[in-house]
Amino acid sequence: FQYLKRFDQGCDLDTFWYEALSVEGSPAECLQLFLLHCGIVDPSWAELRNFTWFLNVQLRDCEASVFCNPAFVQDTLNGF
């Protein structure tokens, strides 16, 4: 949710890191963003769960990758 919210606001995601245990927005806002970005017109709960699980895994791997760390790559992969 933190990434999707900032993406919709046009924020630079290259320097953002997930903040564990922080609460942002309401459950309704969270659901609305998931519905907007999941890519299915009328998703089931299982499809929403799979979307959020997959997104979470991808973002966690991205944060763990040295190649996505702006301090490491500096400006060589800006926007990657």
CSV table of N, CA and C in Angstrom, one decimal:
chain,number,residue,atom,x,y,z
A,1,PHE,N,0.8,-1.2,0.0
A,1,PHE,CA,0.0,0.0,0.0
A,1,PHE,C,0.9,1.3,0.0
A,2,GLN,N,2.0,1.2,0.8
A,2,GLN,CA,2.8,2.4,0.9
A,2,GLN,C,3.4,2.8,-0.5
A,3,TYR,N,3.8,1.8,-1.3
A,3,TYR,CA,4.4,2.0,-2.6
A,3,TYR,C,3.3,2.5,-3.5
A,4,LEU,N,2.1,1.8,-3.6
A,4,LEU,CA,1.0,2.2,-4.5
A,4,LEU,C,0.6,3.6,-4.2
A,5,LYS,N,0.5,4.0,-2.9
A,5,LYS,CA,0.0,5.3,-2.6
A,5,LYS,C,1.0,6.4,-3.1
A,6,ARG,N,2.3,6.1,-2.9
A,6,ARG,CA,3.3,7.1,-3.4
A,6,ARG,C,3.3,7.1,-4.9
A,7,PHE,N,3.1,5.9,-5.5
A,7,PHE,CA,3.1,5.9,-7.0
A,7,PHE,C,2.0,6.7,-7.6
A,8,ASP,N,0.8,6.6,-7.0
A,8,ASP,CA,-0.3,7.5,-7.4
A,8,ASP,C,-0.1,9.0,-7.2
A,9,GLN,N,0.7,9.3,-6.2
A,9,GLN,CA,1.0,10.7,-5.9
A,9,GLN,C,2.1,11.2,-6.7
A,10,GLY,N,2.8,10.4,-7.5
A,10,GLY,CA,3.9,10.8,-8.4
A,10,GLY,C,5.2,10.9,-7.7
A,11,CYS,N,5.3,10.3,-6.5
A,11,CYS,CA,6.6,10.4,-5.8
A,11,CYS,C,7.7,9.6,-6.4
A,12,ASP,N,8.9,9.9,-6.1
A,12,ASP,CA,10.1,9.2,-6.6
A,12,ASP,C,10.2,7.9,-5.7
A,13,LEU,N,10.0,6.8,-6.3
A,13,LEU,CA,10.0,5.5,-5.6
A,13,LEU,C,11.4,5.0,-5.4
A,14,ASP,N,12.4,5.5,-6.2
A,14,ASP,CA,13.8,5.0,-6.1
A,14,ASP,C,14.4,5.2,-4.7
A,15,THR,N,13.9,6.2,-4.0
A,15,THR,CA,14.5,6.5,-2.7
A,15,THR,C,13.6,6.1,-1.5
A,16,PHE,N,12.4,5.5,-1.8
A,16,PHE,CA,11.5,5.1,-0.8
A,16,PHE,C,11.8,3.7,-0.3
A,17,TRP,N,11.7,3.5,1.0
A,17,TRP,CA,11.8,2.1,1.5
A,17,TRP,C,10.6,1.9,2.4
A,18,TYR,N,10.1,0.6,2.3
A,18,TYR,CA,8.9,0.2,3.1
A,18,TYR,C,9.2,0.5,4.6
A,19,GLU,N,8.2,1.0,5.3
A,19,GLU,CA,8.3,1.3,6.7
A,19,GLU,C,7.5,0.3,7.5
A,20,ALA,N,8.1,-0.7,8.0
A,20,ALA,CA,7.4,-1.8,8.7
A,20,ALA,C,6.7,-1.2,10.0
A,21,LEU,N,5.5,-1.8,10.2
A,21,LEU,CA,4.7,-1.5,11.3
A,21,LEU,C,4.1,0.0,11.3
A,22,SER,N,4.3,0.7,10.2
A,22,SER,CA,3.7,2.0,10.2
A,22,SER,C,2.4,1.9,9.5
A,23,VAL,N,1.4,2.7,10.0
A,23,VAL,CA,0.1,2.6,9.5
A,23,VAL,C,-0.2,3.9,8.7
A,24,GLU,N,-0.6,3.7,7.4
A,24,GLU,CA,-1.0,4.8,6.6
A,24,GLU,C,-2.3,4.6,6.0
A,25,GLY,N,-3.1,5.6,5.9
A,25,GLY,CA,-4.4,5.5,5.2
A,25,GLY,C,-5.4,4.6,6.0
A,26,SER,N,-6.6,4.5,5.4
A,26,SER,CA,-7.6,3.6,6.0
A,26,SER,C,-7.7,2.3,5.2
A,27,PRO,N,-8.4,1.3,5.8
A,27,PRO,CA,-8.6,0.1,5.1
A,27,PRO,C,-9.4,0.3,3.8
A,28,ALA,N,-10.3,1.2,3.8
A,28,ALA,CA,-11.0,1.5,2.5
A,28,ALA,C,-10.1,2.1,1.4
A,29,GLU,N,-9.2,3.0,1.8
A,29,GLU,CA,-8.2,3.5,0.9
A,29,GLU,C,-7.3,2.4,0.3
A,30,CYS,N,-6.9,1.5,1.2
A,30,CYS,CA,-6.0,0.4,0.8
A,30,CYS,C,-6.7,-0.5,-0.2
A,31,LEU,N,-8.0,-0.8,0.1
A,31,LEU,CA,-8.7,-1.7,-0.8
A,31,LEU,C,-8.9,-1.0,-2.2
A,32,GLN,N,-9.2,0.3,-2.1
A,32,GLN,CA,-9.4,1.1,-3.3
A,32,GLN,C,-8.2,1.0,-4.2
A,33,LEU,N,-7.0,1.2,-3.6
A,33,LEU,CA,-5.8,1.2,-4.4
A,33,LEU,C,-5.5,-0.2,-5.0
A,34,PHE,N,-5.8,-1.2,-4.2
A,34,PHE,CA,-5.6,-2.6,-4.7
A,34,PHE,C,-6.5,-2.9,-5.9
A,35,LEU,N,-7.8,-2.4,-5.8
A,35,LEU,CA,-8.7,-2.6,-6.8
A,35,LEU,C,-8.3,-1.9,-8.1
A,36,LEU,N,-7.8,-0.7,-7.9
A,36,LEU,CA,-7.4,0.2,-9.0
A,36,LEU,C,-6.2,-0.4,-9.8
A,37,HIS,N,-5.2,-1.0,-9.0
A,37,HIS,CA,-4.0,-1.5,-9.6
A,37,HIS,C,-3.9,-3.0,-9.9
A,38,CYS,N,-4.8,-3.8,-9.5
A,38,CYS,CA,-4.7,-5.2,-9.7
A,38,CYS,C,-4.8,-5.7,-11.2
A,39,GLY,N,-5.5,-4.9,-12.0
A,39,GLY,CA,-5.6,-5.2,-13.4
A,39,GLY,C,-6.8,-6.1,-13.8
A,40,ILE,N,-7.6,-6.4,-12.8
A,40,ILE,CA,-8.8,-7.2,-13.1
A,40,ILE,C,-10.0,-6.3,-12.8
A,41,VAL,N,-11.0,-6.3,-13.6
A,41,VAL,CA,-12.2,-5.4,-13.5
A,41,VAL,C,-13.0,-5.7,-12.2
A,42,ASP,N,-13.3,-7.0,-12.0
A,42,ASP,CA,-14.1,-7.4,-10.8
A,42,ASP,C,-13.4,-8.5,-10.1
A,43,PRO,N,-12.3,-8.3,-9.4
A,43,PRO,CA,-11.5,-9.4,-8.9
A,43,PRO,C,-12.1,-10.1,-7.6
A,44,SER,N,-11.8,-11.3,-7.5
A,44,SER,CA,-12.3,-12.0,-6.3
A,44,SER,C,-11.3,-11.7,-5.2
A,45,TRP,N,-11.6,-12.1,-4.0
A,45,TRP,CA,-10.7,-11.9,-2.8
A,45,TRP,C,-9.4,-12.7,-3.1
A,46,ALA,N,-9.5,-13.9,-3.7
A,46,ALA,CA,-8.3,-14.7,-3.9
A,46,ALA,C,-7.4,-13.9,-4.9
A,47,GLU,N,-8.0,-13.3,-6.0
A,47,GLU,CA,-7.2,-12.6,-6.9
A,47,GLU,C,-6.5,-11.4,-6.3
A,48,LEU,N,-7.3,-10.7,-5.4
A,48,LEU,CA,-6.6,-9.5,-4.7
A,48,LEU,C,-5.5,-10.0,-3.8
A,49,ARG,N,-5.7,-11.1,-3.2
A,49,ARG,CA,-4.7,-11.7,-2.3
A,49,ARG,C,-3.5,-12.1,-3.1
A,50,ASN,N,-3.6,-12.7,-4.2
A,50,ASN,CA,-2.5,-13.1,-5.1
A,50,ASN,C,-1.8,-11.9,-5.6
A,51,PHE,N,-2.5,-10.8,-6.0
A,51,PHE,CA,-1.9,-9.6,-6.5
A,51,PHE,C,-1.1,-9.0,-5.4
A,52,THR,N,-1.6,-8.8,-4.2
A,52,THR,CA,-0.9,-8.2,-3.1
A,52,THR,C,0.3,-9.1,-2.7
A,53,TRP,N,0.2,-10.4,-2.7
A,53,TRP,CA,1.3,-11.3,-2.3
A,53,TRP,C,2.4,-11.1,-3.3
A,54,PHE,N,2.1,-11.2,-4.6
A,54,PHE,CA,3.1,-11.1,-5.7
A,54,PHE,C,3.8,-9.7,-5.6
A,55,LEU,N,3.0,-8.6,-5.5
A,55,LEU,CA,3.6,-7.3,-5.4
A,55,LEU,C,4.5,-7.2,-4.2
A,56,ASN,N,4.1,-7.7,-3.0
A,56,ASN,CA,4.9,-7.7,-1.8
A,56,ASN,C,6.3,-8.4,-2.0
A,57,VAL,N,6.2,-9.6,-2.7
A,57,VAL,CA,7.4,-10.4,-2.9
A,57,VAL,C,8.4,-9.6,-3.8
A,58,GLN,N,7.8,-9.0,-4.9
A,58,GLN,CA,8.6,-8.3,-5.8
A,58,GLN,C,9.3,-7.0,-5.2
A,59,LEU,N,8.5,-6.3,-4.4
A,59,LEU,CA,9.0,-5.1,-3.8
A,59,LEU,C,10.1,-5.4,-2.7
A,60,ARG,N,9.8,-6.5,-2.0
A,60,ARG,CA,10.8,-6.9,-1.0
A,60,ARG,C,12.1,-7.3,-1.6
A,61,ASP,N,12.0,-8.1,-2.7
A,61,ASP,CA,13.3,-8.5,-3.5
A,61,ASP,C,14.0,-7.2,-4.0
A,62,CYS,N,13.2,-6.3,-4.5
A,62,CYS,CA,13.8,-5.1,-5.1
A,62,CYS,C,14.5,-4.3,-4.0
A,63,GLU,N,13.9,-4.2,-2.8
A,63,GLU,CA,14.6,-3.5,-1.7
A,63,GLU,C,15.9,-4.2,-1.2
A,64,ALA,N,15.9,-5.5,-1.4
A,64,ALA,CA,17.0,-6.3,-0.9
A,64,ALA,C,18.2,-6.3,-2.0
A,65,SER,N,17.8,-5.9,-3.2
A,65,SER,CA,18.8,-6.0,-4.3
A,65,SER,C,19.8,-4.8,-4.2
A,66,VAL,N,21.0,-5.1,-4.3
A,66,VAL,CA,22.0,-4.0,-4.3
A,66,VAL,C,21.9,-3.1,-5.6
A,67,PHE,N,21.4,-3.7,-6.6
A,67,PHE,CA,21.2,-3.0,-7.9
A,67,PHE,C,20.1,-2.0,-7.9
A,68,CYS,N,19.2,-2.1,-6.9
A,68,CYS,CA,18.1,-1.1,-6.7
A,68,CYS,C,18.4,-0.1,-5.6
A,69,ASN,N,19.6,-0.2,-5.0
A,69,ASN,CA,20.0,0.7,-4.0
A,69,ASN,C,20.6,2.0,-4.6
A,70,PRO,N,20.0,3.1,-4.4
A,70,PRO,CA,20.5,4.3,-5.0
A,70,PRO,C,21.9,4.7,-4.6
A,71,ALA,N,22.2,4.3,-3.3
A,71,ALA,CA,23.6,4.6,-2.8
A,71,ALA,C,24.6,3.8,-3.6
A,72,PHE,N,24.3,2.6,-4.0
A,72,PHE,CA,25.2,1.8,-4.7
A,72,PHE,C,25.3,2.1,-6.2
A,73,VAL,N,24.2,2.3,-6.9
A,73,VAL,CA,24.2,2.5,-8.3
A,73,VAL,C,24.4,4.0,-8.7
A,74,GLN,N,24.2,4.8,-7.7
A,74,GLN,CA,24.2,6.3,-7.9
A,74,GLN,C,23.3,6.7,-9.0
A,75,ASP,N,23.7,7.4,-10.0
A,75,ASP,CA,22.8,7.8,-11.1
A,75,ASP,C,22.9,7.0,-12.3
A,76,THR,N,23.5,5.8,-12.3
A,76,THR,CA,23.7,5.0,-13.5
A,76,THR,C,22.4,4.3,-13.9
A,77,LEU,N,21.5,4.0,-13.0
A,77,LEU,CA,20.3,3.3,-13.3
A,77,LEU,C,19.1,4.2,-12.9
A,78,ASN,N,19.1,5.5,-13.0
A,78,ASN,CA,18.1,6.3,-12.5
A,78,ASN,C,16.7,6.0,-13.1
A,79,GLY,N,15.7,5.7,-12.3
A,79,GLY,CA,14.4,5.4,-12.8
A,79,GLY,C,14.2,3.9,-13.1
A,80,PHE,N,15.2,3.1,-13.0
A,80,PHE,CA,15.1,1.7,-13.2
A,80,PHE,C,14.1,1.1,-12.3
